[in-house]
PDB file of N, CA and C in Angstrom:
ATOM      1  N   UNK A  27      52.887 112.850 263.762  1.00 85.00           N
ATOM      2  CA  UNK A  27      53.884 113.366 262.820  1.00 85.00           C
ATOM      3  C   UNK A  27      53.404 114.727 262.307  1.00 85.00           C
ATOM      4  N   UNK A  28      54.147 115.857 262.264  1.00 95.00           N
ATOM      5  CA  UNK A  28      54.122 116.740 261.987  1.00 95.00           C
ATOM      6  C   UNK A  28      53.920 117.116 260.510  1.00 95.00           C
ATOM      7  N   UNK A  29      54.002 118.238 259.836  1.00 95.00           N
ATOM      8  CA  UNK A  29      53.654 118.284 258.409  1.00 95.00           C
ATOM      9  C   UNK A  29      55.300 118.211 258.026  1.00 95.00           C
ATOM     10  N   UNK A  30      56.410 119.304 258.768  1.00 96.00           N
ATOM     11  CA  UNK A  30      57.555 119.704 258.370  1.00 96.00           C
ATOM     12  C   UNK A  30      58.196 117.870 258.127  1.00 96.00           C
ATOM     13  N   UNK A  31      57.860 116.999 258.777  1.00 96.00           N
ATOM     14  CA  UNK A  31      58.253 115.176 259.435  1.00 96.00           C
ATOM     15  C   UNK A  31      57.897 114.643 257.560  1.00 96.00           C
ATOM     16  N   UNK A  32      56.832 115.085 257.625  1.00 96.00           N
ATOM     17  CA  UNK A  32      55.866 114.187 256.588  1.00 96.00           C
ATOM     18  C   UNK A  32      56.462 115.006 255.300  1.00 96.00           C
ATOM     19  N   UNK A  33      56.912 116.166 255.074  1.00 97.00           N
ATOM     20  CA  UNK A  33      57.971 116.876 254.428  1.00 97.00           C
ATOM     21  C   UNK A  33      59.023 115.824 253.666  1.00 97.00           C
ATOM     22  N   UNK A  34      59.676 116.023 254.755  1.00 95.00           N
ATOM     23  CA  UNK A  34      61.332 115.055 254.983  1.00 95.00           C
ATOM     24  C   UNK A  34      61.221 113.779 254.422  1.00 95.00           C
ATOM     25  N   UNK A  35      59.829 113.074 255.203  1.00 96.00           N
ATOM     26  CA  UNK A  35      60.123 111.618 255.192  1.00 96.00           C
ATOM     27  C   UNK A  35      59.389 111.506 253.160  1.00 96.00           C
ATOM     28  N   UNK A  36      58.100 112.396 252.995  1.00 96.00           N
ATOM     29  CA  UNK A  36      58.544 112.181 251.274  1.00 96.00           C
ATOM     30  C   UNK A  36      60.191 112.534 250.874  1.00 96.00           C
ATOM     31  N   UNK A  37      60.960 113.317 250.945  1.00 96.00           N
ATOM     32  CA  UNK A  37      62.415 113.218 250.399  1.00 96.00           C
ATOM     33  C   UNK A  37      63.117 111.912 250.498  1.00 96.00           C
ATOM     34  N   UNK A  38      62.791 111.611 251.708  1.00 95.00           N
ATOM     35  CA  UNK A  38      63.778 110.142 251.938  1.00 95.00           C
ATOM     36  C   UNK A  38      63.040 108.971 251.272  1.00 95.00           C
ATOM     37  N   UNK A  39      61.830 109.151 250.448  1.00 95.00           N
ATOM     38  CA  UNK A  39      60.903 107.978 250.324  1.00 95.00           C
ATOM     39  C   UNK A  39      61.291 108.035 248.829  1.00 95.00           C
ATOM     40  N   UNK A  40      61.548 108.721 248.240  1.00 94.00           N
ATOM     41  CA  UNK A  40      61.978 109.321 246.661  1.00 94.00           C
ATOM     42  C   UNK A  40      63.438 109.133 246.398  1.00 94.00           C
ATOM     43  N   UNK A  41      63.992 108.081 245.570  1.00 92.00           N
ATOM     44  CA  UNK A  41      65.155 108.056 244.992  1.00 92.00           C
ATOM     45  C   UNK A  41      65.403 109.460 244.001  1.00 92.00           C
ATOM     46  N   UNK A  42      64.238 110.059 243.318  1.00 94.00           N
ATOM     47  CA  UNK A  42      64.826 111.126 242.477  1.00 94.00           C
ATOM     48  C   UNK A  42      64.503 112.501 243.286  1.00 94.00           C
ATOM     49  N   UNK A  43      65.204 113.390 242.827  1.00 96.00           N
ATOM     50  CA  UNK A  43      64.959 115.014 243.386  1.00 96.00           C
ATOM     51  C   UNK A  43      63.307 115.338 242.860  1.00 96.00           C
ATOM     52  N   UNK A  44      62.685 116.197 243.963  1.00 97.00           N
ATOM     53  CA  UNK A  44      61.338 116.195 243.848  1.00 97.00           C
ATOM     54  C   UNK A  44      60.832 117.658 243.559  1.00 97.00           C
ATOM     55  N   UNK A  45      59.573 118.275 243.510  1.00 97.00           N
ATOM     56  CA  UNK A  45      58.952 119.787 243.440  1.00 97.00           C
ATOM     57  C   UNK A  45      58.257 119.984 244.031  1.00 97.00           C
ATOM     58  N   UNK A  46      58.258 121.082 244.603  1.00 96.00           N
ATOM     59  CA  UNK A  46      57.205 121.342 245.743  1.00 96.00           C
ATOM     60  C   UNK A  46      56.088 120.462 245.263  1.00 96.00           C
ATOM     61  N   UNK A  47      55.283 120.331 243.929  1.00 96.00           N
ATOM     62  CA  UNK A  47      54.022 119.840 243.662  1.00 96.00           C
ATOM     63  C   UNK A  47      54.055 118.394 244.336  1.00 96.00           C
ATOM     64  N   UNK A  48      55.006 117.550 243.560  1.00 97.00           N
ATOM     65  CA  UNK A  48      55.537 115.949 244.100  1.00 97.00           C
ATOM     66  C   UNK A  48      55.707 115.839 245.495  1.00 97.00           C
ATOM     67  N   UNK A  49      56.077 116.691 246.332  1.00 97.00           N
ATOM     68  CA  UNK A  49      55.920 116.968 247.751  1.00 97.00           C
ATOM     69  C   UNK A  49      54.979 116.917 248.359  1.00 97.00           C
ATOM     70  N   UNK A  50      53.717 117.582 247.773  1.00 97.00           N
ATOM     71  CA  UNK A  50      52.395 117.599 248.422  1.00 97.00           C
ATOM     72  C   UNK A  50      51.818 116.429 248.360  1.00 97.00           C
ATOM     73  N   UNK A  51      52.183 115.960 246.753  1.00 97.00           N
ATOM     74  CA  UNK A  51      51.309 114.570 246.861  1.00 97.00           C
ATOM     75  C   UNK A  51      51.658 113.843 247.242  1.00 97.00           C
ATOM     76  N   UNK A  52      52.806 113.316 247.678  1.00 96.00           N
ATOM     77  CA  UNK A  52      53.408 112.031 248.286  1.00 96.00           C
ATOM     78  C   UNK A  52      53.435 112.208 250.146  1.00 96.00           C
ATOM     79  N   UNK A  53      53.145 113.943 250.479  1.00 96.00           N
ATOM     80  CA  UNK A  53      53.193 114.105 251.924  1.00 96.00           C
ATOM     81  C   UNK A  53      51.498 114.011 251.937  1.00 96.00           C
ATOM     82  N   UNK A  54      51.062 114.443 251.527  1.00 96.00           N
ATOM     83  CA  UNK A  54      49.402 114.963 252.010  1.00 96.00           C
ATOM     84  C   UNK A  54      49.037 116.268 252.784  1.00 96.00           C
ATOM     85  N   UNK A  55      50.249 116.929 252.308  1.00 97.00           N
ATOM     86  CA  UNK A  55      50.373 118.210 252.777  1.00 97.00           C
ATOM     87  C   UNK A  55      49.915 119.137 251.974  1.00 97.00           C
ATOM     88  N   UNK A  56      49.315 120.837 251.904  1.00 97.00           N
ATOM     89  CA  UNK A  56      49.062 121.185 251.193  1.00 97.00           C
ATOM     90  C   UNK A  56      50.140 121.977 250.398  1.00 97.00           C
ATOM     91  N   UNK A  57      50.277 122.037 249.286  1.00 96.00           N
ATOM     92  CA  UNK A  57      51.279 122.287 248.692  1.00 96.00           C
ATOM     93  C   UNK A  57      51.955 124.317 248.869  1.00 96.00           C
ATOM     94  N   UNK A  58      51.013 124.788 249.144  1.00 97.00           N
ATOM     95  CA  UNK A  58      51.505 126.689 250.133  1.00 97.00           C
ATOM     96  C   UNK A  58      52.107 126.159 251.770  1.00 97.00           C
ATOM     97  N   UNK A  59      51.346 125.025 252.213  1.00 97.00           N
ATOM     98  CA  UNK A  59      52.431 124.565 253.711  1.00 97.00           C
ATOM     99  C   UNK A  59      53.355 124.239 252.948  1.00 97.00           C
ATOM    100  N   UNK A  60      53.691 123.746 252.314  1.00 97.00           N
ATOM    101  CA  UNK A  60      55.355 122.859 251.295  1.00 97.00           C
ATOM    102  C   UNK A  60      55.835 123.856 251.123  1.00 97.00           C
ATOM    103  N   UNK A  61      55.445 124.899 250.484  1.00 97.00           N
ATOM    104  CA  UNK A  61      56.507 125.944 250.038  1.00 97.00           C
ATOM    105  C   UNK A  61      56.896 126.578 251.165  1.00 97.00           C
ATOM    106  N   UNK A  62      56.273 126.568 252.218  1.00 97.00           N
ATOM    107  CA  UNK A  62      56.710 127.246 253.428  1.00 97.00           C
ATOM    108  C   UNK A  62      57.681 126.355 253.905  1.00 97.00           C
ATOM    109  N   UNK A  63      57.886 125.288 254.092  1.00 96.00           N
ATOM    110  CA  UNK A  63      57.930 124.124 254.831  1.00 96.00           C
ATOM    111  C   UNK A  63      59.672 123.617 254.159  1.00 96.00           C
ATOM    112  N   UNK A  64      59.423 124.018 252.825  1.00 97.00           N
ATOM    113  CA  UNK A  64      60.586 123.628 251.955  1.00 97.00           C
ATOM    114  C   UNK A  64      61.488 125.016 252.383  1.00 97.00           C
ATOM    115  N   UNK A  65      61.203 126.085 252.283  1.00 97.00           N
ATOM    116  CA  UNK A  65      62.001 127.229 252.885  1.00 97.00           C
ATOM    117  C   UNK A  65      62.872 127.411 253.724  1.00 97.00           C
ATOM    118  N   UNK A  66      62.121 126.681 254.776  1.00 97.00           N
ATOM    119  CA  UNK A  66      62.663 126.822 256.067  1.00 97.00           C
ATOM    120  C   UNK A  66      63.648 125.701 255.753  1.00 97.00           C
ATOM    121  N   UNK A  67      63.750 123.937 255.000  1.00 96.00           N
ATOM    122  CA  UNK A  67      64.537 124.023 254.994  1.00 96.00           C
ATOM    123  C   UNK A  67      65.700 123.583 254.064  1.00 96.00           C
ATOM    124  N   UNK A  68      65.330 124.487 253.198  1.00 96.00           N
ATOM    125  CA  UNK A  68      66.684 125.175 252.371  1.00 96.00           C
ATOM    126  C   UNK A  68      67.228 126.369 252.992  1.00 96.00           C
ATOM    127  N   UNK A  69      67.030 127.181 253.892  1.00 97.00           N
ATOM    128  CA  UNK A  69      67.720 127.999 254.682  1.00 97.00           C
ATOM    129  C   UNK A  69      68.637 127.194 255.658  1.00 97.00           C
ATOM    130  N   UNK A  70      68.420 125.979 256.028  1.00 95.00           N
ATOM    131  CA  UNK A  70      69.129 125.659 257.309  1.00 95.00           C
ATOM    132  C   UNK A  70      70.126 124.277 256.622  1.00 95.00           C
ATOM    133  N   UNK A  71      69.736 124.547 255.017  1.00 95.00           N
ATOM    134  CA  UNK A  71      70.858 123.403 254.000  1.00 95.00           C
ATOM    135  C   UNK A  71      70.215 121.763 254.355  1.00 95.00           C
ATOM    136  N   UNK A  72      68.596 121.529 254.654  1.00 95.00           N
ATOM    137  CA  UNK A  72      68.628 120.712 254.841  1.00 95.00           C
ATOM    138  C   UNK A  72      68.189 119.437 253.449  1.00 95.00           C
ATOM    139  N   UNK A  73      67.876 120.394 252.466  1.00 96.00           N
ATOM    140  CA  UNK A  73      67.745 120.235 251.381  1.00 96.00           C
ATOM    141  C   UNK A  73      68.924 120.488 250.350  1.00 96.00           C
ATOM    142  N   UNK A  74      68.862 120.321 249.235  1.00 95.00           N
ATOM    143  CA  UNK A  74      69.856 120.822 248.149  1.00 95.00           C
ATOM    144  C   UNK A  74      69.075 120.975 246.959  1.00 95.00           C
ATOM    145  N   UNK A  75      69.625 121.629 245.894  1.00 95.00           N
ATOM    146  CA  UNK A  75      68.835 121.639 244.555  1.00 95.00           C
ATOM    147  C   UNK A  75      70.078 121.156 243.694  1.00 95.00           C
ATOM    148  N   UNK A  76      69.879 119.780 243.121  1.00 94.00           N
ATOM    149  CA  UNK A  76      70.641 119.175 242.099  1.00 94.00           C
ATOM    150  C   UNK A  76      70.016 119.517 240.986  1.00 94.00           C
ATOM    151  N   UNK A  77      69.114 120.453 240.791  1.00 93.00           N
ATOM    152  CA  UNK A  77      68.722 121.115 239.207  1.00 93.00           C
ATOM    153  C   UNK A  77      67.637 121.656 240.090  1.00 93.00           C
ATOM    154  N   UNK A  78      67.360 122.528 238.391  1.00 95.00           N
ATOM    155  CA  UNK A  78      66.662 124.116 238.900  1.00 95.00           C
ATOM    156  C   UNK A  78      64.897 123.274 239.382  1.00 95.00           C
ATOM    157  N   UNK A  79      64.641 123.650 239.841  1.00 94.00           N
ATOM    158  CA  UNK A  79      63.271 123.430 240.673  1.00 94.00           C
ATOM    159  C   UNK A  79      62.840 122.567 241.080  1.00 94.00           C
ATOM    160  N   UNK A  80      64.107 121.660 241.172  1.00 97.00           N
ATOM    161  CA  UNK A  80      64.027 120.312 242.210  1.00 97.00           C
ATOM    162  C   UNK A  80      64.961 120.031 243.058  1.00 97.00           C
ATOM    163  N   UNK A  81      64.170 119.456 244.173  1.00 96.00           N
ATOM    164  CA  UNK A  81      64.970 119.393 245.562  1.00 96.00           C
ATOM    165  C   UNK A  81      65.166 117.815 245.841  1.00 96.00           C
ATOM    166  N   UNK A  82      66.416 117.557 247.050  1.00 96.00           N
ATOM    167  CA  UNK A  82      66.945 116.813 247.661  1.00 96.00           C
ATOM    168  C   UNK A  82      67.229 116.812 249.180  1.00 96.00           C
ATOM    169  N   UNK A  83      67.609 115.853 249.995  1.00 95.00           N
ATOM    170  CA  UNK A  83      67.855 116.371 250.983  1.00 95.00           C
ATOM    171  C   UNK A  83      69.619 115.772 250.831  1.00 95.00           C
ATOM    172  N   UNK A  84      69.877 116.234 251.634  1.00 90.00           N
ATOM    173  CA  UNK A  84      71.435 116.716 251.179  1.00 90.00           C
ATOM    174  C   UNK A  84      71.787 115.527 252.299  1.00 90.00           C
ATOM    175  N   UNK A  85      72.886 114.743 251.700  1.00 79.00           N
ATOM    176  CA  UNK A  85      73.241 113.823 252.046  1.00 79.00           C
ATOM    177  C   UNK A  85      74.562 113.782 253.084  1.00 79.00           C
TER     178      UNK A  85
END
């Protein structure tokens, strides 16, 4: 599993919208890969932001 995989699958593992920080710890990713990682995809809408500095993946 990839880091971008281990990304995603914390979103889908989380009933509430998350932050890059909550990202790292629940992926084991480092949290500058997350911000990269989260970029790429909120550019391609694979995420959403239901409030300011927390993310979702868009349903």
């Amino acid at each position: 599993m990839d880091d971008k995989e281990k990304v995603i699958k914390a979103f889908k593992d989380s009933e509430d919208p998350l932050n890059a920080t909550a990202v790292a710890k629940l992926s084991g990713v480092e949290k500058k890969e997350v911000d990269k990682i989260m970029k790429d995809l909120k550019k391609d809408e694979t995420i959403i932001s239901p409030k300011r500095c927390y993310w979702a993946l868009k349903e």
